[in-house]
Amino acid sequence: MSPNLPVVVGLDGRFESLVTAEWAAREAMLRGVPLRLVHVPRQSSPPYAALAGVVVPTDPQGSERELDLVRASLSRRHPGLAITAEQIAGDTVTILLASAADAGLLVLGSRGLGRTTGFLLGSVSRLVAARAQRPVVLVRSFAREGQDADRAAAVPETSDGDVVVGVDLAGPADAVLAFAFDAASRRGAGLRVVHGSGQESEGISATELTGVNGGGPAVAPERLLADLLRPWQDKFPDVSVTEQAVVGQAGSHLVDASRTAALLVVGRAARHAPVGAQIGPVTEAALHYAESPVALVPHD
């Protein structure tokens, strides 16, 4: 963990950013670190303007006023929280990735298109989350257009439930578990660990789930999980851990768990493929359909 680094939240001027900023402010308070607002102004272009090579300039003064209003609103609700704000023009993905490099956590929003469509598919948030080298939390907004900042903040975008973490018993888990245990401890919440049961199901073999690559005797998933959890349970004795073994598509189980979760934590390989960062199918499902905020934690 990076205890002294700020929580950074990316704002783009959309109404949903208000709820995202409120979630980030609460997280900064939990961590005892400053909050940094990064506002990337949107260009206001008419339909097909880009195809015609026409770019309508942004309104820097209007964007700065919006940023000041958000900062003031957060300051009223969170006295004592150190908040800085910065407006940066340019490519949104590049700016947010650069901002994440100096952050303990980057918080981004989504437009909440619904479970059928997939609320993060193709969005800037998804692109940044797939490439950032720091943990990224994606917050789904249920706020309604027309609310002011204070009323938007009152919309319950999270629940008081457990932190849920998906664990791949065949892959690295320490970075993911460290984030999940820390998040649960700060919230005074329980931690639900979702993992494969080791049974053959839907194309996932018991060998894959237990991490045994042939030849040797299989290790029971329960033993592997106990070994993974033991050092983190020793470090966070205040966190109550519940284990949930699942059969079949792990992504769908995590999505189900997110309905009552305070936060869903999943891992993402930090290495990049030739065509860019890759997100596995379980994480992809969480990004598309989870109803709670989703934390993507990069790991080696």
PDB file of C-alpha atoms in Angstrom:
ATOM      1  CA  MET A   1       0.000   0.000   0.000  1.00  0.00           C
ATOM      2  CA  SER A   2       1.008   3.643  -0.461  1.00  0.00           C
ATOM      3  CA  PRO A   3      -0.280   5.350   2.712  1.00  0.00           C
ATOM      4  CA  ASN A   4       0.912   8.884   1.970  1.00  0.00           C
ATOM      5  CA  LEU A   5      -0.075   9.196  -1.682  1.00  0.00           C
ATOM      6  CA  PRO A   6      -3.267  11.108  -2.505  1.00  0.00           C
ATOM      7  CA  VAL A   7      -6.511   9.772  -3.858  1.00  0.00           C
ATOM      8  CA  VAL A   8      -6.936  11.214  -7.351  1.00  0.00           C
ATOM      9  CA  VAL A   9     -10.342  11.507  -9.005  1.00  0.00           C
ATOM     10  CA  GLY A  10     -10.809  12.191 -12.688  1.00  0.00           C
ATOM     11  CA  LEU A  11     -13.627  14.619 -13.551  1.00  0.00           C
ATOM     12  CA  ASP A  12     -14.888  15.369 -17.052  1.00  0.00           C
ATOM     13  CA  GLY A  13     -17.736  17.795 -16.403  1.00  0.00           C
ATOM     14  CA  ARG A  14     -20.505  15.217 -16.657  1.00  0.00           C
ATOM     15  CA  PHE A  15     -23.069  15.138 -13.883  1.00  0.00           C
ATOM     16  CA  GLU A  16     -22.012  11.621 -12.891  1.00  0.00           C
ATOM     17  CA  SER A  17     -18.630  13.026 -11.846  1.00  0.00           C
ATOM     18  CA  LEU A  18     -20.245  14.523  -8.739  1.00  0.00           C
ATOM     19  CA  VAL A  19     -20.994  11.110  -7.274  1.00  0.00           C
ATOM     20  CA  THR A  20     -17.546   9.858  -8.274  1.00  0.00           C
ATOM     21  CA  ALA A  21     -15.901  12.812  -6.519  1.00  0.00           C
ATOM     22  CA  GLU A  22     -17.962  12.207  -3.374  1.00  0.00           C
ATOM     23  CA  TRP A  23     -16.901   8.535  -3.268  1.00  0.00           C
ATOM     24  CA  ALA A  24     -13.266   9.578  -3.726  1.00  0.00           C
ATOM     25  CA  ALA A  25     -13.544  12.145  -0.931  1.00  0.00           C
ATOM     26  CA  ARG A  26     -14.901   9.534   1.471  1.00  0.00           C
ATOM     27  CA  GLU A  27     -12.098   7.172   0.490  1.00  0.00           C
ATOM     28  CA  ALA A  28      -9.482   9.885   1.068  1.00  0.00           C
ATOM     29  CA  MET A  29     -10.955  10.493   4.527  1.00  0.00           C
ATOM     30  CA  LEU A  30     -10.767   6.770   5.301  1.00  0.00           C
ATOM     31  CA  ARG A  31      -7.127   6.702   4.227  1.00  0.00           C
ATOM     32  CA  GLY A  32      -6.196   9.981   5.891  1.00  0.00           C
ATOM     33  CA  VAL A  33      -4.662  11.353   2.691  1.00  0.00           C
ATOM     34  CA  PRO A  34      -5.322  14.411   0.497  1.00  0.00           C
ATOM     35  CA  LEU A  35      -7.765  14.402  -2.408  1.00  0.00           C
ATOM     36  CA  ARG A  36      -6.711  15.672  -5.810  1.00  0.00           C
ATOM     37  CA  LEU A  37      -9.333  16.627  -8.392  1.00  0.00           C
ATOM     38  CA  VAL A  38      -8.196  16.365 -12.005  1.00  0.00           C
ATOM     39  CA  HIS A  39     -10.594  17.935 -14.468  1.00  0.00           C
ATOM     40  CA  VAL A  40     -10.186  17.192 -18.166  1.00  0.00           C
ATOM     41  CA  PRO A  41     -12.399  19.665 -20.083  1.00  0.00           C
ATOM     42  CA  ARG A  42     -14.522  18.209 -22.835  1.00  0.00           C
ATOM     43  CA  GLN A  43     -14.550  19.824 -26.240  1.00  0.00           C
ATOM     44  CA  SER A  44     -18.022  20.802 -27.366  1.00  0.00           C
ATOM     45  CA  SER A  45     -18.195  19.809 -31.019  1.00  0.00           C
ATOM     46  CA  PRO A  46     -21.250  19.447 -33.256  1.00  0.00           C
ATOM     47  CA  PRO A  47     -22.082  16.040 -34.741  1.00  0.00           C
ATOM     48  CA  TYR A  48     -19.519  14.811 -37.298  1.00  0.00           C
ATOM     49  CA  ALA A  49     -17.274  17.808 -36.577  1.00  0.00           C
ATOM     50  CA  ALA A  50     -14.287  15.544 -36.034  1.00  0.00           C
ATOM     51  CA  LEU A  51     -14.790  13.960 -39.451  1.00  0.00           C
ATOM     52  CA  ALA A  52     -14.795  17.427 -41.009  1.00  0.00           C
ATOM     53  CA  GLY A  53     -11.689  18.462 -39.104  1.00  0.00           C
ATOM     54  CA  VAL A  54     -13.590  21.026 -37.016  1.00  0.00           C
ATOM     55  CA  VAL A  55     -12.773  21.408 -33.334  1.00  0.00           C
ATOM     56  CA  VAL A  56     -14.791  23.712 -31.123  1.00  0.00           C
ATOM     57  CA  PRO A  57     -12.556  25.157 -28.355  1.00  0.00           C
ATOM     58  CA  THR A  58     -13.307  24.359 -24.757  1.00  0.00           C
ATOM     59  CA  ASP A  59     -14.545  26.984 -22.319  1.00  0.00           C
ATOM     60  CA  PRO A  60     -11.645  27.162 -19.810  1.00  0.00           C
ATOM     61  CA  GLN A  61     -13.351  29.701 -17.558  1.00  0.00           C
ATOM     62  CA  GLY A  62     -16.592  27.728 -17.450  1.00  0.00           C
ATOM     63  CA  SER A  63     -14.702  24.503 -16.729  1.00  0.00           C
ATOM     64  CA  GLU A  64     -12.735  26.200 -13.974  1.00  0.00           C
ATOM     65  CA  ARG A  65     -15.963  27.422 -12.371  1.00  0.00           C
ATOM     66  CA  GLU A  66     -17.373  23.895 -12.440  1.00  0.00           C
ATOM     67  CA  LEU A  67     -14.222  22.572 -10.803  1.00  0.00           C
ATOM     68  CA  ASP A  68     -14.357  25.253  -8.101  1.00  0.00           C
ATOM     69  CA  LEU A  69     -17.986  24.375  -7.346  1.00  0.00           C
ATOM     70  CA  VAL A  70     -17.168  20.687  -6.933  1.00  0.00           C
ATOM     71  CA  ARG A  71     -14.214  21.493  -4.690  1.00  0.00           C
ATOM     72  CA  ALA A  72     -16.294  23.851  -2.546  1.00  0.00           C
ATOM     73  CA  SER A  73     -19.097  21.306  -2.237  1.00  0.00           C
ATOM     74  CA  LEU A  74     -16.686  18.574  -1.124  1.00  0.00           C
ATOM     75  CA  SER A  75     -14.989  20.913   1.346  1.00  0.00           C
ATOM     76  CA  ARG A  76     -18.344  21.699   3.008  1.00  0.00           C
ATOM     77  CA  ARG A  77     -19.172  18.035   3.494  1.00  0.00           C
ATOM     78  CA  HIS A  78     -15.667  16.935   4.476  1.00  0.00           C
ATOM     79  CA  PRO A  79     -14.112  19.622   6.674  1.00  0.00           C
ATOM     80  CA  GLY A  80     -10.474  18.907   7.335  1.00  0.00           C
ATOM     81  CA  LEU A  81      -9.914  17.079   4.044  1.00  0.00           C
ATOM     82  CA  ALA A  82      -7.087  18.647   2.056  1.00  0.00           C
ATOM     83  CA  ILE A  83      -8.363  19.112  -1.502  1.00  0.00           C
ATOM     84  CA  THR A  84      -6.435  20.362  -4.498  1.00  0.00           C
ATOM     85  CA  ALA A  85      -7.887  20.875  -7.951  1.00  0.00           C
ATOM     86  CA  GLU A  86      -6.238  21.041 -11.343  1.00  0.00           C
ATOM     87  CA  GLN A  87      -7.602  21.540 -14.848  1.00  0.00           C
ATOM     88  CA  ILE A  88      -5.542  19.858 -17.573  1.00  0.00           C
ATOM     89  CA  ALA A  89      -6.365  20.048 -21.273  1.00  0.00           C
ATOM     90  CA  GLY A  90      -5.305  17.292 -23.623  1.00  0.00           C
ATOM     91  CA  ASP A  91      -5.874  13.609 -24.290  1.00  0.00           C
ATOM     92  CA  THR A  92      -8.015  12.281 -21.442  1.00  0.00           C
ATOM     93  CA  VAL A  93      -6.513   8.797 -21.251  1.00  0.00           C
ATOM     94  CA  THR A  94      -2.934  10.116 -21.270  1.00  0.00           C
ATOM     95  CA  ILE A  95      -3.678  12.694 -18.573  1.00  0.00           C
ATOM     96  CA  LEU A  96      -5.414  10.218 -16.282  1.00  0.00           C
ATOM     97  CA  LEU A  97      -2.659   7.629 -16.653  1.00  0.00           C
ATOM     98  CA  ALA A  98      -0.077  10.253 -15.752  1.00  0.00           C
ATOM     99  CA  SER A  99      -2.157  11.325 -12.760  1.00  0.00           C
ATOM    100  CA  ALA A 100      -2.464   7.720 -11.579  1.00  0.00           C
ATOM    101  CA  ALA A 101       1.314   7.338 -11.515  1.00  0.00           C
ATOM    102  CA  ASP A 102       1.532   9.733  -8.557  1.00  0.00           C
ATOM    103  CA  ALA A 103      -1.562   8.453  -6.746  1.00  0.00           C
ATOM    104  CA  GLY A 104      -2.254   5.827  -4.152  1.00  0.00           C
ATOM    105  CA  LEU A 105      -5.590   5.309  -5.873  1.00  0.00           C
ATOM    106  CA  LEU A 106      -7.282   6.666  -9.001  1.00  0.00           C
ATOM    107  CA  VAL A 107     -11.072   6.982  -8.925  1.00  0.00           C
ATOM    108  CA  LEU A 108     -13.099   7.217 -12.129  1.00  0.00           C
ATOM    109  CA  GLY A 109     -16.794   7.204 -12.937  1.00  0.00           C
ATOM    110  CA  SER A 110     -19.109   5.526 -15.388  1.00  0.00           C
ATOM    111  CA  ARG A 111     -22.317   6.619 -17.055  1.00  0.00           C
ATOM    112  CA  GLY A 112     -24.366   3.732 -15.682  1.00  0.00           C
ATOM    113  CA  LEU A 113     -25.877   2.368 -18.894  1.00  0.00           C
ATOM    114  CA  GLY A 114     -27.363  -0.660 -17.190  1.00  0.00           C
ATOM    115  CA  ARG A 115     -26.701  -4.375 -16.820  1.00  0.00           C
ATOM    116  CA  THR A 116     -27.797  -5.345 -20.321  1.00  0.00           C
ATOM    117  CA  THR A 117     -25.547  -2.915 -22.180  1.00  0.00           C
ATOM    118  CA  GLY A 118     -22.545  -3.040 -19.889  1.00  0.00           C
ATOM    119  CA  PHE A 119     -21.838   0.214 -18.165  1.00  0.00           C
ATOM    120  CA  LEU A 120     -18.106   0.512 -18.819  1.00  0.00           C
ATOM    121  CA  LEU A 121     -17.734  -1.033 -22.259  1.00  0.00           C
ATOM    122  CA  GLY A 122     -15.621   1.181 -24.512  1.00  0.00           C
ATOM    123  CA  SER A 123     -15.400   4.067 -22.050  1.00  0.00           C
ATOM    124  CA  VAL A 124     -12.375   6.156 -21.176  1.00  0.00           C
ATOM    125  CA  SER A 125     -12.586   4.750 -17.655  1.00  0.00           C
ATOM    126  CA  ARG A 126     -12.166   1.221 -18.942  1.00  0.00           C
ATOM    127  CA  LEU A 127      -9.175   2.148 -21.099  1.00  0.00           C
ATOM    128  CA  VAL A 128      -7.423   3.842 -18.191  1.00  0.00           C
ATOM    129  CA  ALA A 129      -8.214   1.005 -15.785  1.00  0.00           C
ATOM    130  CA  ALA A 130      -6.738  -1.501 -18.223  1.00  0.00           C
ATOM    131  CA  ARG A 131      -3.408   0.323 -18.404  1.00  0.00           C
ATOM    132  CA  ALA A 132      -2.844   2.078 -15.068  1.00  0.00           C
ATOM    133  CA  GLN A 133      -0.016   0.819 -12.890  1.00  0.00           C
ATOM    134  CA  ARG A 134      -1.846   1.867  -9.718  1.00  0.00           C
ATOM    135  CA  PRO A 135      -5.156   0.571  -8.322  1.00  0.00           C
ATOM    136  CA  VAL A 136      -8.193   2.110 -10.016  1.00  0.00           C
ATOM    137  CA  VAL A 137     -11.720   2.233  -8.604  1.00  0.00           C
ATOM    138  CA  LEU A 138     -14.618   2.603 -11.030  1.00  0.00           C
ATOM    139  CA  VAL A 139     -17.744   4.094  -9.472  1.00  0.00           C
ATOM    140  CA  ARG A 140     -21.125   3.630 -11.039  1.00  0.00           C
ATOM    141  CA  SER A 141     -23.394   6.638 -10.669  1.00  0.00           C
ATOM    142  CA  PHE A 142     -27.076   6.388  -9.839  1.00  0.00           C
ATOM    143  CA  ALA A 143     -27.454  10.147  -9.508  1.00  0.00           C
ATOM    144  CA  ARG A 144     -30.043  11.919 -11.613  1.00  0.00           C
ATOM    145  CA  GLU A 145     -29.541  14.846 -13.935  1.00  0.00           C
ATOM    146  CA  GLY A 146     -30.788  18.087 -12.425  1.00  0.00           C
ATOM    147  CA  GLN A 147     -29.570  17.459  -8.869  1.00  0.00           C
ATOM    148  CA  ASP A 148     -27.081  19.889  -7.402  1.00  0.00           C
ATOM    149  CA  ALA A 149     -23.765  18.667  -6.010  1.00  0.00           C
ATOM    150  CA  ASP A 150     -24.960  18.311  -2.424  1.00  0.00           C
ATOM    151  CA  ARG A 151     -28.080  16.339  -3.340  1.00  0.00           C
ATOM    152  CA  ALA A 152     -26.123  14.147  -5.757  1.00  0.00           C
ATOM    153  CA  ALA A 153     -23.736  13.244  -2.961  1.00  0.00           C
ATOM    154  CA  ALA A 154     -26.657  11.952  -0.909  1.00  0.00           C
ATOM    155  CA  VAL A 155     -27.457   9.303  -3.524  1.00  0.00           C
ATOM    156  CA  PRO A 156     -26.262   5.980  -2.038  1.00  0.00           C
ATOM    157  CA  GLU A 157     -23.744   4.807  -4.621  1.00  0.00           C
ATOM    158  CA  THR A 158     -22.386   2.134  -2.242  1.00  0.00           C
ATOM    159  CA  SER A 159     -23.820  -0.121   0.422  1.00  0.00           C
ATOM    160  CA  ASP A 160     -22.678  -0.936   3.943  1.00  0.00           C
ATOM    161  CA  GLY A 161     -21.971  -4.529   2.936  1.00  0.00           C
ATOM    162  CA  ASP A 162     -18.785  -6.551   2.894  1.00  0.00           C
ATOM    163  CA  VAL A 163     -15.790  -5.989   0.695  1.00  0.00           C
ATOM    164  CA  VAL A 164     -15.771  -8.792  -1.887  1.00  0.00           C
ATOM    165  CA  VAL A 165     -12.550 -10.009  -3.517  1.00  0.00           C
ATOM    166  CA  GLY A 166     -12.118 -12.484  -6.338  1.00  0.00           C
ATOM    167  CA  VAL A 167      -9.080 -14.720  -5.894  1.00  0.00           C
ATOM    168  CA  ASP A 168      -7.435 -16.821  -8.590  1.00  0.00           C
ATOM    169  CA  LEU A 169      -5.808 -19.697  -6.757  1.00  0.00           C
ATOM    170  CA  ALA A 170      -3.590 -20.360  -9.783  1.00  0.00           C
ATOM    171  CA  GLY A 171      -2.199 -16.840 -10.004  1.00  0.00           C
ATOM    172  CA  PRO A 172      -0.593 -14.093  -7.939  1.00  0.00           C
ATOM    173  CA  ALA A 173      -2.896 -12.786  -5.236  1.00  0.00           C
ATOM    174  CA  ASP A 174      -0.853 -10.835  -2.672  1.00  0.00           C
ATOM    175  CA  ALA A 175      -1.381  -7.368  -4.184  1.00  0.00           C
ATOM    176  CA  VAL A 176      -5.101  -8.018  -4.583  1.00  0.00           C
ATOM    177  CA  LEU A 177      -5.508  -9.412  -1.071  1.00  0.00           C
ATOM    178  CA  ALA A 178      -3.474  -6.576   0.449  1.00  0.00           C
ATOM    179  CA  PHE A 179      -5.812  -4.028  -1.131  1.00  0.00           C
ATOM    180  CA  ALA A 180      -8.950  -5.953  -0.161  1.00  0.00           C
ATOM    181  CA  PHE A 181      -7.950  -6.531   3.485  1.00  0.00           C
ATOM    182  CA  ASP A 182      -6.925  -2.884   3.857  1.00  0.00           C
ATOM    183  CA  ALA A 183     -10.216  -1.685   2.362  1.00  0.00           C
ATOM    184  CA  ALA A 184     -12.253  -3.931   4.666  1.00  0.00           C
ATOM    185  CA  SER A 185     -10.254  -2.891   7.731  1.00  0.00           C
ATOM    186  CA  ARG A 186     -10.691   0.833   7.044  1.00  0.00           C
ATOM    187  CA  ARG A 187     -14.445   0.374   6.612  1.00  0.00           C
ATOM    188  CA  GLY A 188     -14.903  -1.889   9.607  1.00  0.00           C
ATOM    189  CA  ALA A 189     -16.397  -4.375   7.140  1.00  0.00           C
ATOM    190  CA  GLY A 190     -16.144  -8.089   6.604  1.00  0.00           C
ATOM    191  CA  LEU A 191     -14.253  -9.583   3.668  1.00  0.00           C
ATOM    192  CA  ARG A 192     -15.840 -12.194   1.412  1.00  0.00           C
ATOM    193  CA  VAL A 193     -13.287 -14.175  -0.606  1.00  0.00           C
ATOM    194  CA  VAL A 194     -14.727 -15.714  -3.782  1.00  0.00           C
ATOM    195  CA  HIS A 195     -12.642 -18.499  -5.331  1.00  0.00           C
ATOM    196  CA  GLY A 196     -12.946 -21.603  -7.490  1.00  0.00           C
ATOM    197  CA  SER A 197     -14.102 -24.794  -5.820  1.00  0.00           C
ATOM    198  CA  GLY A 198     -11.774 -27.063  -7.754  1.00  0.00           C
ATOM    199  CA  GLN A 199     -14.636 -28.923  -9.437  1.00  0.00           C
ATOM    200  CA  GLU A 200     -14.711 -29.388 -13.202  1.00  0.00           C
ATOM    201  CA  SER A 201     -17.130 -26.838 -14.639  1.00  0.00           C
ATOM    202  CA  GLU A 202     -17.681 -24.724 -17.732  1.00  0.00           C
ATOM    203  CA  GLY A 203     -14.250 -25.189 -19.241  1.00  0.00           C
ATOM    204  CA  ILE A 204     -12.318 -24.549 -16.018  1.00  0.00           C
ATOM    205  CA  SER A 205     -10.490 -27.660 -14.853  1.00  0.00           C
ATOM    206  CA  ALA A 206      -9.661 -28.626 -11.329  1.00  0.00           C
ATOM    207  CA  THR A 207      -5.983 -28.474 -12.312  1.00  0.00           C
ATOM    208  CA  GLU A 208      -6.360 -24.839 -13.375  1.00  0.00           C
ATOM    209  CA  LEU A 209      -8.236 -23.906 -10.234  1.00  0.00           C
ATOM    210  CA  THR A 210      -5.726 -25.492  -7.891  1.00  0.00           C
ATOM    211  CA  GLY A 211      -2.675 -24.261  -9.775  1.00  0.00           C
ATOM    212  CA  VAL A 212      -1.255 -27.781 -10.294  1.00  0.00           C
ATOM    213  CA  ASN A 213       0.416 -28.044 -13.698  1.00  0.00           C
ATOM    214  CA  GLY A 214       0.307 -31.791 -14.049  1.00  0.00           C
ATOM    215  CA  GLY A 215       2.529 -34.502 -12.662  1.00  0.00           C
ATOM    216  CA  GLY A 216       2.275 -33.888  -8.937  1.00  0.00           C
ATOM    217  CA  PRO A 217      -0.608 -34.528  -6.602  1.00  0.00           C
ATOM    218  CA  ALA A 218      -3.386 -31.979  -6.633  1.00  0.00           C
ATOM    219  CA  VAL A 219      -3.577 -29.560  -3.740  1.00  0.00           C
ATOM    220  CA  ALA A 220      -7.009 -28.943  -2.268  1.00  0.00           C
ATOM    221  CA  PRO A 221      -8.321 -25.455  -3.055  1.00  0.00           C
ATOM    222  CA  GLU A 222      -9.122 -24.964   0.625  1.00  0.00           C
ATOM    223  CA  ARG A 223      -5.461 -25.567   1.529  1.00  0.00           C
ATOM    224  CA  LEU A 224      -4.217 -23.190  -1.156  1.00  0.00           C
ATOM    225  CA  LEU A 225      -6.623 -20.487  -0.042  1.00  0.00           C
ATOM    226  CA  ALA A 226      -5.694 -20.912   3.619  1.00  0.00           C
ATOM    227  CA  ASP A 227      -2.029 -20.475   2.728  1.00  0.00           C
ATOM    228  CA  LEU A 228      -2.825 -17.338   0.717  1.00  0.00           C
ATOM    229  CA  LEU A 229      -4.967 -15.775   3.430  1.00  0.00           C
ATOM    230  CA  ARG A 230      -2.901 -16.602   6.506  1.00  0.00           C
ATOM    231  CA  PRO A 231      -0.359 -13.736   6.354  1.00  0.00           C
ATOM    232  CA  TRP A 232      -3.088 -11.165   5.645  1.00  0.00           C
ATOM    233  CA  GLN A 233      -5.332 -12.446   8.413  1.00  0.00           C
ATOM    234  CA  ASP A 234      -2.369 -12.133  10.773  1.00  0.00           C
ATOM    235  CA  LYS A 235      -1.789  -8.548   9.610  1.00  0.00           C
ATOM    236  CA  PHE A 236      -5.484  -7.588   9.757  1.00  0.00           C
ATOM    237  CA  PRO A 237      -6.921  -9.550  12.715  1.00  0.00           C
ATOM    238  CA  ASP A 238      -9.876  -7.143  12.874  1.00  0.00           C
ATOM    239  CA  VAL A 239     -11.207  -8.301   9.498  1.00  0.00           C
ATOM    240  CA  SER A 240     -13.750 -11.113   9.558  1.00  0.00           C
ATOM    241  CA  VAL A 241     -13.223 -13.370   6.532  1.00  0.00           C
ATOM    242  CA  THR A 242     -15.890 -15.437   4.793  1.00  0.00           C
ATOM    243  CA  GLU A 243     -14.884 -17.889   2.085  1.00  0.00           C
ATOM    244  CA  GLN A 244     -17.166 -18.605  -0.872  1.00  0.00           C
ATOM    245  CA  ALA A 245     -16.229 -21.455  -3.187  1.00  0.00           C
ATOM    246  CA  VAL A 246     -17.948 -21.239  -6.559  1.00  0.00           C
ATOM    247  CA  VAL A 247     -18.393 -23.506  -9.552  1.00  0.00           C
ATOM    248  CA  GLY A 248     -18.660 -22.208 -13.095  1.00  0.00           C
ATOM    249  CA  GLN A 249     -18.222 -18.692 -14.376  1.00  0.00           C
ATOM    250  CA  ALA A 250     -16.489 -16.790 -11.588  1.00  0.00           C
ATOM    251  CA  GLY A 251     -17.423 -13.450 -13.155  1.00  0.00           C
ATOM    252  CA  SER A 252     -21.142 -14.062 -12.749  1.00  0.00           C
ATOM    253  CA  HIS A 253     -20.674 -14.974  -9.090  1.00  0.00           C
ATOM    254  CA  LEU A 254     -18.737 -11.761  -8.466  1.00  0.00           C
ATOM    255  CA  VAL A 255     -21.429  -9.726 -10.194  1.00  0.00           C
ATOM    256  CA  ASP A 256     -24.050 -11.356  -7.965  1.00  0.00           C
ATOM    257  CA  ALA A 257     -21.953 -10.600  -4.888  1.00  0.00           C
ATOM    258  CA  SER A 258     -21.558  -6.962  -5.934  1.00  0.00           C
ATOM    259  CA  ARG A 259     -25.282  -6.304  -5.426  1.00  0.00           C
ATOM    260  CA  THR A 260     -24.805  -6.097  -1.664  1.00  0.00           C
ATOM    261  CA  ALA A 261     -21.086  -5.269  -1.550  1.00  0.00           C
ATOM    262  CA  ALA A 262     -19.452  -2.051  -0.395  1.00  0.00           C
ATOM    263  CA  LEU A 263     -16.640  -2.691  -2.874  1.00  0.00           C
ATOM    264  CA  LEU A 264     -15.673  -5.417  -5.337  1.00  0.00           C
ATOM    265  CA  VAL A 265     -11.929  -6.048  -5.709  1.00  0.00           C
ATOM    266  CA  VAL A 266     -10.445  -7.890  -8.687  1.00  0.00           C
ATOM    267  CA  GLY A 267      -6.946  -8.263 -10.058  1.00  0.00           C
ATOM    268  CA  ARG A 268      -5.435  -7.345 -13.405  1.00  0.00           C
ATOM    269  CA  ALA A 269      -2.082  -8.424 -14.822  1.00  0.00           C
ATOM    270  CA  ALA A 270       0.161  -5.357 -14.994  1.00  0.00           C
ATOM    271  CA  ARG A 271       2.085  -6.596 -18.026  1.00  0.00           C
ATOM    272  CA  HIS A 272       1.083  -5.307 -21.460  1.00  0.00           C
ATOM    273  CA  ALA A 273       0.423  -7.398 -24.556  1.00  0.00           C
ATOM    274  CA  PRO A 274       1.661  -6.188 -27.996  1.00  0.00           C
ATOM    275  CA  VAL A 275      -1.738  -4.585 -28.636  1.00  0.00           C
ATOM    276  CA  GLY A 276      -2.068  -3.039 -25.185  1.00  0.00           C
ATOM    277  CA  ALA A 277      -3.129  -4.033 -21.720  1.00  0.00           C
ATOM    278  CA  GLN A 278      -5.392  -7.049 -21.429  1.00  0.00           C
ATOM    279  CA  ILE A 279      -8.296  -7.607 -19.050  1.00  0.00           C
ATOM    280  CA  GLY A 280      -9.249 -11.191 -18.318  1.00  0.00           C
ATOM    281  CA  PRO A 281     -12.802 -12.517 -18.684  1.00  0.00           C
ATOM    282  CA  VAL A 282     -13.579 -12.443 -14.951  1.00  0.00           C
ATOM    283  CA  THR A 283     -12.480  -8.826 -14.597  1.00  0.00           C
ATOM    284  CA  GLU A 284     -14.266  -7.963 -17.835  1.00  0.00           C
ATOM    285  CA  ALA A 285     -17.533  -9.294 -16.425  1.00  0.00           C
ATOM    286  CA  ALA A 286     -17.059  -7.285 -13.245  1.00  0.00           C
ATOM    287  CA  LEU A 287     -16.435  -4.091 -15.227  1.00  0.00           C
ATOM    288  CA  HIS A 288     -19.496  -4.612 -17.377  1.00  0.00           C
ATOM    289  CA  TYR A 289     -22.100  -5.581 -14.840  1.00  0.00           C
ATOM    290  CA  ALA A 290     -21.076  -5.060 -11.202  1.00  0.00           C
ATOM    291  CA  GLU A 291     -23.448  -2.846  -9.225  1.00  0.00           C
ATOM    292  CA  SER A 292     -20.940  -1.772  -6.559  1.00  0.00           C
ATOM    293  CA  PRO A 293     -17.754   0.222  -7.123  1.00  0.00           C
ATOM    294  CA  VAL A 294     -15.061  -2.007  -8.640  1.00  0.00           C
ATOM    295  CA  ALA A 295     -11.382  -1.823  -7.683  1.00  0.00           C
ATOM    296  CA  LEU A 296      -8.886  -3.100 -10.259  1.00  0.00           C
ATOM    297  CA  VAL A 297      -5.568  -3.935  -8.644  1.00  0.00           C
ATOM    298  CA  PRO A 298      -2.589  -4.489 -10.973  1.00  0.00           C
ATOM    299  CA  HIS A 299      -0.245  -7.348 -10.120  1.00  0.00           C
ATOM    300  CA  ASP A 300       2.841  -8.938 -11.684  1.00  0.00           C
TER     301      ASP A 300
END
